[in-house]
CSV table of C-alpha atoms (C1' of nucleotides) in Angstrom, one decimal:
chain,number,residue,atom,x,y,z
A,130,MET,CA,-17.3,8.2,-3.0
A,131,ASP,CA,-20.4,6.2,-2.7
A,132,ASP,CA,-20.4,2.5,-1.6
A,133,ILE,CA,-19.8,1.2,-4.2
A,134,ASP,CA,-16.0,3.2,-4.2
A,135,ARG,CA,-15.5,2.0,-0.9
A,136,GLN,CA,-15.8,-1.5,-2.2
A,137,LEU,CA,-13.2,-1.1,-4.6
A,138,ILE,CA,-11.0,0.4,-2.4
A,139,ALA,CA,-11.4,-2.6,0.1
A,140,LEU,CA,-10.2,-4.6,-2.9
A,141,LEU,CA,-7.6,-2.8,-3.7
A,142,GLN,CA,-6.2,-2.8,-0.4
A,143,GLN,CA,-6.1,-6.7,-0.2
A,144,ASP,CA,-4.4,-6.6,-3.7
A,145,ALA,CA,-3.9,-4.3,-6.1
A,146,THR,CA,-2.2,-6.3,-8.2
A,147,GLN,CA,-6.0,-7.4,-9.3
A,148,SER,CA,-7.5,-6.5,-12.9
A,149,TYR,CA,-10.0,-4.3,-13.3
A,150,ALA,CA,-11.5,-6.5,-14.5
A,151,ALA,CA,-11.7,-9.1,-11.8
A,152,LEU,CA,-11.7,-5.3,-9.8
A,153,GLY,CA,-15.6,-4.9,-11.9
A,154,LYS,CA,-17.0,-8.0,-11.5
A,155,ALA,CA,-16.4,-7.9,-7.6
A,156,VAL,CA,-18.8,-5.0,-7.5
A,157,GLY,CA,-21.0,-5.3,-10.0
A,158,LEU,CA,-19.2,-3.3,-13.2
A,159,SER,CA,-18.1,-3.5,-16.3
A,160,ALA,CA,-13.6,-3.5,-16.3
A,161,GLY,CA,-14.4,0.7,-18.3
A,162,ALA,CA,-16.4,1.4,-15.4
A,163,ALA,CA,-14.0,-0.2,-12.7
A,164,HIS,CA,-11.5,1.8,-14.5
A,165,GLU,CA,-12.4,4.9,-14.7
A,166,ARG,CA,-13.8,5.0,-11.0
A,167,VAL,CA,-10.3,3.9,-9.2
A,168,ARG,CA,-8.5,7.0,-12.0
A,169,LYS,CA,-11.3,9.6,-10.0
A,170,LEU,CA,-10.5,8.0,-6.5
A,171,ARG,CA,-6.5,8.3,-7.5
A,172,GLY,CA,-6.8,12.0,-9.2
A,173,GLN,CA,-8.6,12.9,-5.6
A,174,GLY,CA,-6.3,12.0,-3.6
A,175,VAL,CA,-8.7,9.8,-1.5
A,176,ILE,CA,-6.1,7.3,-3.4
A,177,ARG,CA,-2.8,7.9,-2.8
A,178,ALA,CA,-0.2,5.8,-3.8
A,179,THR,CA,-0.2,1.6,-5.3
A,180,THR,CA,2.4,0.6,-2.6
A,181,VAL,CA,4.2,-2.8,-1.3
A,182,ASP,CA,3.5,-4.1,2.0
A,183,VAL,CA,7.5,-4.8,2.7
A,184,ASP,CA,9.1,-7.2,5.3
A,185,PRO,CA,10.7,-5.1,8.0
A,186,ALA,CA,12.6,-8.8,9.0
A,187,ALA,CA,13.6,-9.6,5.3
A,188,LEU,CA,15.0,-5.7,5.3
A,189,ASP,CA,16.7,-5.9,8.6
A,190,ARG,CA,14.5,-3.8,10.4
A,191,GLY,CA,13.7,-6.7,13.2
A,192,VAL,CA,13.5,-4.6,16.6
A,193,LEU,CA,10.6,-2.5,15.9
A,194,ALA,CA,9.7,0.7,19.8
A,195,PHE,CA,7.5,3.9,20.0
A,196,VAL,CA,9.5,6.2,21.1
A,197,LEU,CA,8.0,9.4,23.4
A,198,VAL,CA,10.0,12.3,22.9
A,199,ASP,CA,9.9,15.3,25.2
A,200,SER,CA,10.5,18.8,24.9
A,201,THR,CA,11.2,21.9,26.2
A,202,ALA,CA,9.7,24.4,22.7
A,203,TRP,CA,7.5,24.1,20.3
A,204,MET,CA,8.1,21.2,18.4
A,205,GLY,CA,5.1,21.9,14.9
A,206,ASP,CA,7.6,23.3,13.0
A,207,ARG,CA,10.3,20.5,13.1
A,208,ALA,CA,8.9,17.2,10.8
A,209,GLU,CA,12.5,17.4,8.6
A,210,ASP,CA,14.4,17.1,11.7
A,211,PHE,CA,12.5,13.4,12.2
A,212,ALA,CA,12.3,12.6,9.0
A,213,ALA,CA,16.4,13.2,8.1
A,214,VAL,CA,16.7,10.1,10.0
A,215,PRO,CA,15.5,7.1,8.2
A,216,GLU,CA,14.6,4.8,11.0
A,217,ILE,CA,11.9,6.6,11.7
A,218,GLN,CA,8.9,5.2,9.8
A,219,GLU,CA,5.9,7.8,11.4
A,220,ALA,CA,6.5,10.7,13.7
A,221,HIS,CA,2.9,12.4,15.2
A,222,VAL,CA,3.0,15.9,17.3
A,223,ILE,CA,0.6,14.4,20.2
A,224,ALA,CA,-1.7,16.1,22.4
A,225,GLY,CA,-0.6,17.0,26.5
A,226,SER,CA,3.1,18.0,26.4
A,227,ALA,CA,5.1,19.5,23.6
A,228,ALA,CA,5.3,16.1,21.8
A,229,VAL,CA,6.1,13.9,20.2
A,230,LEU,CA,5.2,10.3,19.1
A,231,VAL,CA,8.3,8.6,16.6
A,232,LYS,CA,7.4,4.9,15.4
A,233,VAL,CA,11.0,3.2,15.0
A,234,ARG,CA,12.3,0.6,13.0
A,235,THR,CA,15.9,-1.0,13.2
A,236,SER,CA,17.8,-4.0,12.9
A,237,THR,CA,19.0,-4.3,16.0
A,238,THR,CA,18.4,-2.0,20.5
A,239,GLU,CA,22.2,-1.1,19.8
A,240,ARG,CA,20.5,0.3,16.8
A,241,LEU,CA,17.9,1.8,18.5
A,242,GLN,CA,20.5,3.1,21.4
A,243,ASP,CA,21.7,4.9,18.4
A,244,VAL,CA,18.2,6.4,17.3
A,245,LEU,CA,17.7,8.4,20.3
A,246,ARG,CA,21.2,9.8,20.9
A,247,ARG,CA,19.2,11.5,17.5
A,248,LEU,CA,16.9,12.2,18.4
A,249,TYR,CA,18.7,14.2,21.9
A,250,ALA,CA,20.2,16.7,19.0
A,251,ILE,CA,17.4,17.2,17.7
A,252,ASP,CA,17.0,21.1,18.9
A,253,GLY,CA,14.8,21.7,21.7
A,254,VAL,CA,14.1,17.8,22.4
A,255,SER,CA,14.6,16.9,26.3
A,256,GLY,CA,14.0,13.7,26.9
A,257,THR,CA,12.5,10.6,25.5
A,258,GLN,CA,11.2,7.4,26.4
A,259,ALA,CA,11.5,4.5,24.1
A,260,THR,CA,8.8,1.6,24.2
A,261,VAL,CA,9.9,-2.0,22.9
A,262,VAL,CA,7.5,-4.0,20.9
A,263,LEU,CA,7.9,-7.4,22.1
A,264,GLU,CA,5.1,-8.8,19.2
A,265,THR,CA,3.2,-7.1,16.9
A,266,PHE,CA,-0.5,-8.7,16.5
A,267,PHE,CA,-1.0,-7.2,13.1
A,268,GLU,CA,-1.1,-3.8,11.4
A,269,ARG,CA,-3.7,-3.3,8.8
A,270,PRO,CA,-5.2,-0.8,6.1
A,271,LEU,CA,-7.9,1.2,7.6
A,272,ASP,CA,-11.5,-0.5,7.7
A,273,ALA,CA,-12.8,1.1,4.5
A,274,GLY,CA,-16.3,-0.1,5.5
A,275,GLN,CA,-17.9,-2.8,4.9
A,276,ALA,CA,-16.7,-4.5,1.6
A,277,LEU,CA,-19.7,-7.0,1.2
A,278,PRO,CA,-18.4,-9.3,-1.1
A,279,LEU,CA,-19.7,-11.1,-4.2
A,280,GLY,CA,-22.5,-12.3,-3.8
A,281,SER,CA,-24.1,-10.1,-0.9
A,282,ALA,CA,-27.3,-9.2,-2.4
A,283,ARG,CA,-27.8,-5.9,-0.2
A,284,LEU,CA,-31.4,-7.1,1.3
A,285,GLY,CA,-33.9,-4.8,2.0
A,286,GLY,CA,-33.5,-2.9,-0.9
A,287,VAL,CA,-31.9,0.4,-0.2
A,288,THR,CA,-30.4,-0.1,-4.2
A,289,PRO,CA,-32.4,2.6,-6.0
A,290,ALA,CA,-33.8,0.4,-9.3
A,291,ARG,CA,-32.8,2.1,-12.3
A,292,ARG,CA,-35.8,3.7,-13.9
A,293,ARG,CA,-35.0,5.4,-17.3
B,297,MET,CA,18.7,-10.1,-1.3
B,298,ASP,CA,21.0,-8.3,-2.9
B,299,ASP,CA,21.5,-4.6,-4.0
B,300,ILE,CA,19.5,-4.7,-6.7
B,301,ASP,CA,16.2,-6.5,-5.3
B,302,ARG,CA,16.8,-3.8,-2.4
B,303,GLN,CA,16.4,-0.8,-5.6
B,304,LEU,CA,13.5,-2.4,-6.4
B,305,ILE,CA,11.6,-2.7,-3.3
B,306,ALA,CA,12.3,1.3,-3.0
B,307,LEU,CA,10.7,2.1,-5.9
B,308,LEU,CA,8.1,-0.8,-5.8
B,309,GLN,CA,7.0,0.8,-2.3
B,310,GLN,CA,7.5,4.2,-4.1
B,311,ASP,CA,5.1,3.5,-7.2
B,312,ALA,CA,4.3,0.0,-7.8
B,313,THR,CA,1.7,0.6,-11.0
B,314,GLN,CA,5.3,1.3,-12.7
B,315,SER,CA,5.4,-1.5,-15.8
B,316,TYR,CA,8.4,-4.2,-15.1
B,317,ALA,CA,10.3,-2.0,-18.2
B,318,ALA,CA,10.3,1.0,-16.3
B,319,LEU,CA,11.7,-0.8,-13.2
B,320,GLY,CA,14.8,-2.8,-15.5
B,321,LYS,CA,15.5,0.0,-16.7
B,322,ALA,CA,15.9,2.2,-13.1
B,323,VAL,CA,18.6,-0.7,-12.1
B,324,GLY,CA,20.2,-1.6,-15.5
B,325,LEU,CA,17.7,-5.0,-16.5
B,326,SER,CA,15.7,-5.8,-18.7
B,327,ALA,CA,12.1,-6.8,-18.1
B,328,GLY,CA,12.1,-9.8,-17.8
B,329,ALA,CA,14.9,-9.9,-15.2
B,330,ALA,CA,13.2,-7.1,-13.1
B,331,HIS,CA,9.9,-9.7,-13.3
B,332,GLU,CA,11.6,-12.4,-12.4
B,333,ARG,CA,13.0,-11.0,-9.1
B,334,VAL,CA,10.2,-9.4,-7.9
B,335,ARG,CA,8.3,-12.9,-8.4
B,336,LYS,CA,11.5,-14.1,-6.2
B,337,LEU,CA,11.0,-11.5,-3.2
B,338,ARG,CA,6.6,-12.4,-3.6
B,339,GLY,CA,7.5,-15.7,-3.3
B,340,GLN,CA,9.6,-15.4,-0.4
B,341,GLY,CA,7.4,-13.5,1.8
B,342,VAL,CA,9.8,-10.6,1.5
B,343,ILE,CA,7.0,-8.4,-0.4
B,344,ARG,CA,4.1,-9.4,1.3
B,345,ALA,CA,1.1,-7.8,-0.5
B,346,THR,CA,0.5,-5.1,-3.2
B,347,THR,CA,-1.9,-2.5,-1.1
B,348,VAL,CA,-3.3,0.7,-2.2
B,349,ASP,CA,-2.1,3.8,0.8
B,350,VAL,CA,-6.5,5.9,1.5
B,351,ASP,CA,-6.1,9.1,2.4
B,352,PRO,CA,-7.7,8.7,6.3
B,353,ALA,CA,-9.8,11.9,5.9
B,354,ALA,CA,-12.0,10.2,3.4
B,355,LEU,CA,-13.0,6.8,4.5
B,356,ASP,CA,-14.0,9.5,7.2
B,357,ARG,CA,-11.5,8.4,9.4
B,358,GLY,CA,-9.7,11.7,11.1
B,359,VAL,CA,-8.7,10.7,14.7
B,360,LEU,CA,-6.1,9.2,15.2
B,361,ALA,CA,-4.8,8.0,18.8
B,362,PHE,CA,-2.0,5.9,20.4
B,363,VAL,CA,-4.0,4.5,23.1
B,364,LEU,CA,-1.8,2.3,25.7
B,365,VAL,CA,-4.0,-0.8,27.3
B,366,ASP,CA,-3.4,-2.4,30.6
B,367,SER,CA,-3.6,-5.9,32.0
B,368,THR,CA,-4.1,-8.0,35.4
B,369,ALA,CA,-3.7,-10.5,33.1
B,370,TRP,CA,-0.9,-11.8,30.0
B,371,MET,CA,-2.5,-11.6,27.2
B,372,GLY,CA,0.3,-12.3,24.4
B,373,ASP,CA,-2.7,-14.5,22.7
B,374,ARG,CA,-5.0,-12.1,22.7
B,375,ALA,CA,-4.9,-10.6,19.3
B,376,GLU,CA,-8.6,-11.3,18.1
B,377,ASP,CA,-10.0,-9.4,20.9
B,378,PHE,CA,-8.0,-6.6,19.6
B,379,ALA,CA,-9.1,-7.8,15.5
B,380,ALA,CA,-11.8,-7.1,15.6
B,381,VAL,CA,-12.4,-3.9,16.7
B,382,PRO,CA,-12.3,-2.7,13.3
B,383,GLU,CA,-11.1,0.8,14.6
B,384,ILE,CA,-8.0,-0.6,15.7
B,385,GLN,CA,-5.1,-0.5,13.4
B,386,GLU,CA,-2.7,-2.4,14.5
B,387,ALA,CA,-2.0,-3.6,18.3
B,388,HIS,CA,1.9,-4.9,19.5
B,389,VAL,CA,2.7,-6.0,22.9
B,390,ILE,CA,5.0,-4.1,25.1
B,391,ALA,CA,7.7,-4.7,27.2
B,392,GLY,CA,7.2,-3.7,30.8
B,393,SER,CA,4.0,-4.2,32.1
B,394,ALA,CA,1.8,-6.9,30.7
B,395,ALA,CA,0.0,-4.8,28.2
B,396,VAL,CA,-0.6,-3.7,24.6
B,397,LEU,CA,-0.4,-0.6,22.8
B,398,VAL,CA,-2.5,-0.7,19.7
B,399,LYS,CA,-2.8,2.9,17.6
B,400,VAL,CA,-7.2,3.7,16.9
B,401,ARG,CA,-8.6,5.5,13.9
B,402,THR,CA,-12.3,7.2,14.4
B,403,SER,CA,-14.0,9.9,12.7
B,404,THR,CA,-14.8,11.0,15.8
B,405,THR,CA,-13.5,11.9,19.7
B,406,GLU,CA,-17.2,10.2,20.7
B,407,ARG,CA,-15.7,7.3,18.4
B,408,LEU,CA,-12.5,7.5,20.1
B,409,GLN,CA,-14.2,6.8,23.5
B,410,ASP,CA,-16.8,4.0,22.6
B,411,VAL,CA,-13.5,2.4,21.0
B,412,LEU,CA,-12.5,2.3,24.9
B,413,ARG,CA,-15.5,0.9,26.2
B,414,ARG,CA,-15.1,-2.4,23.6
B,415,LEU,CA,-11.2,-2.4,25.1
B,416,TYR,CA,-12.4,-2.3,28.6
B,417,ALA,CA,-14.2,-5.3,27.5
B,418,ILE,CA,-12.2,-7.5,26.8
B,419,ASP,CA,-10.9,-9.9,29.8
B,420,GLY,CA,-7.9,-8.9,31.8
B,421,VAL,CA,-7.8,-5.5,30.5
B,422,SER,CA,-7.4,-3.4,33.9
B,423,GLY,CA,-7.0,0.2,31.8
B,424,THR,CA,-6.5,2.5,28.6
B,425,GLN,CA,-4.3,5.7,27.9
B,426,ALA,CA,-5.5,7.5,25.1
B,427,THR,CA,-2.5,9.8,23.1
B,428,VAL,CA,-4.9,11.8,20.3
B,429,VAL,CA,-2.7,13.1,17.5
B,430,LEU,CA,-2.9,16.5,17.0
B,431,GLU,CA,-1.1,16.3,13.2
B,432,THR,CA,0.9,13.6,11.4
B,433,PHE,CA,5.1,14.8,10.5
B,434,PHE,CA,4.7,11.8,8.9
B,435,GLU,CA,3.8,8.7,7.9
B,436,ARG,CA,6.3,6.8,5.4
B,437,PRO,CA,7.5,3.0,3.6
B,438,LEU,CA,10.4,1.8,6.1
B,439,ASP,CA,13.5,2.5,4.4
B,440,ALA,CA,15.3,-0.2,2.0
B,441,GLY,CA,18.1,1.3,2.6
B,442,GLN,CA,19.7,4.1,-0.1
B,443,ALA,CA,17.5,3.4,-3.3
B,444,LEU,CA,19.0,5.8,-5.7
B,445,PRO,CA,20.2,3.8,-8.6
B,446,LEU,CA,23.7,3.8,-11.4
B,447,GLY,CA,22.9,6.6,-13.2
B,448,SER,CA,19.8,7.4,-10.9
B,449,ALA,CA,18.4,9.8,-14.0
B,450,ARG,CA,15.8,11.6,-11.9
B,451,LEU,CA,14.9,13.9,-14.7
B,452,GLY,CA,11.9,13.8,-17.1
B,453,GLY,CA,10.8,10.6,-15.1
B,454,VAL,CA,8.2,10.2,-12.2
B,455,THR,CA,5.1,10.4,-14.9
B,456,PRO,CA,5.1,7.8,-17.2
B,457,ALA,CA,5.7,8.5,-21.0
B,458,ARG,CA,1.9,8.6,-21.7
B,459,ARG,CA,2.2,8.3,-25.0
B,460,ARG,CA,-0.5,7.6,-27.4
C,232,DT,C1',-22.2,7.3,-15.7
C,233,DG,C1',-21.8,2.5,-17.7
C,234,DT,C1',-21.4,-0.7,-21.8
C,235,DG,C1',-19.6,-3.4,-25.0
C,236,DA,C1',-15.8,-3.6,-28.3
C,237,DA,C1',-11.0,-1.9,-30.8
C,238,DA,C1',-6.5,-0.5,-30.5
C,239,DC,C1',-2.8,-0.8,-28.0
C,240,DT,C1',0.9,-2.3,-23.6
C,241,DC,C1',2.5,-5.3,-20.9
C,242,DT,C1',3.4,-9.5,-19.0
C,243,DT,C1',4.8,-13.5,-18.4
C,244,DG,C1',6.4,-17.9,-20.3
C,245,DG,C1',10.6,-20.8,-23.7
C,246,DT,C1',15.1,-20.3,-26.5
C,247,DG,C1',19.9,-19.2,-26.4
C,248,DC,C1',24.1,-17.0,-24.0
D,299,DG,C1',21.2,-15.7,-13.7
D,300,DC,C1',19.9,-12.2,-18.0
D,301,DA,C1',18.9,-10.5,-23.3
D,302,DC,C1',15.8,-11.8,-26.9
D,303,DC,C1',11.3,-12.5,-28.7
D,304,DA,C1',6.2,-14.2,-29.3
D,305,DA,C1',1.9,-15.6,-27.3
D,306,DG,C1',-1.8,-14.1,-24.6
D,307,DA,C1',-3.4,-10.9,-21.2
D,308,DG,C1',-4.8,-6.6,-18.9
D,309,DT,C1',-5.3,-1.8,-19.8
D,310,DT,C1',-7.7,2.0,-21.8
D,311,DT,C1',-10.1,4.9,-25.2
D,312,DC,C1',-14.2,6.3,-27.6
D,313,DA,C1',-18.6,6.1,-29.5
D,314,DC,C1',-23.1,4.8,-28.3
D,315,DA,C1',-26.6,4.4,-24.8
DNA sequence: TGTGAAACTCTTGGTGC
DNA sequence: GCACCAAGAGTTTCACA
């Protein structure tokens, strides 16, 4: 994982449909070399998948809410119970009282209520606190470090001269 | 947006590196027709981008936290202030008291503390409540509806035939 | 590990149904 | 709106440095 790898990741996060030729040019490598690096990043599990980002509203999932799930029992091995609810996009075990935080997307607030009912049905769940999102400022890929684009010749010369 | 479109979206969410030929076969269409549908979905903004999903730990962002940001002023037009902090992956305006919920990924809890300091520096911010995630059950693409195609022969199929 | 070129796929437009 | 087909582009491999 060197700096070029991080640049490749940042470029792919922005647009994974680019050609390896374009990718290579952006980081100063040939298409073949860029391809080989990306292939390794996939193999190592650094790049877990290539996916598409879909507009929730277009799939009739315009309502976003975060729900804090309180429980009386240990929830650490209950992943499947949450995964069984398709409207739940994320589920995290959090510090504090035995609790889980879930991110939910539904078509309407009525359907949100329905999700809450299904959460209560999970064994050990003692309560929920739903927080509805009014506006999403942004949701973005995680920062891969400074991906200095184009002709960003790093002054200061960290790059070692290639001697042979 | 018919059922075939939803199937295409679900397939692309799973693996956007598939060929249009494979995509078409999965939904019972020719490669050209599948391509045309995906092209339109992109044009309509239903598919917003094609990206890669990166392992946060590999980018040294192993600590995940949700932070509730309380404020004394209206925050609805402060998106840039939050976007300026690279560790913030998501920022949402939520119902209730004037507040924002942000999702933060840092390398260590010390860096998380540093992010909190920068949040306090934003004009109008009066407090923060951070919740650290102990374990993530799952994070997945939003459900595009039942994606099981026609004769959903999930036989040999996930790995693209690599013949040569 | 990277380059350059060759072999092979896929994408992507055009035509007809 | 879809199937079929052809040309061009991109991917992927391999010998060599």
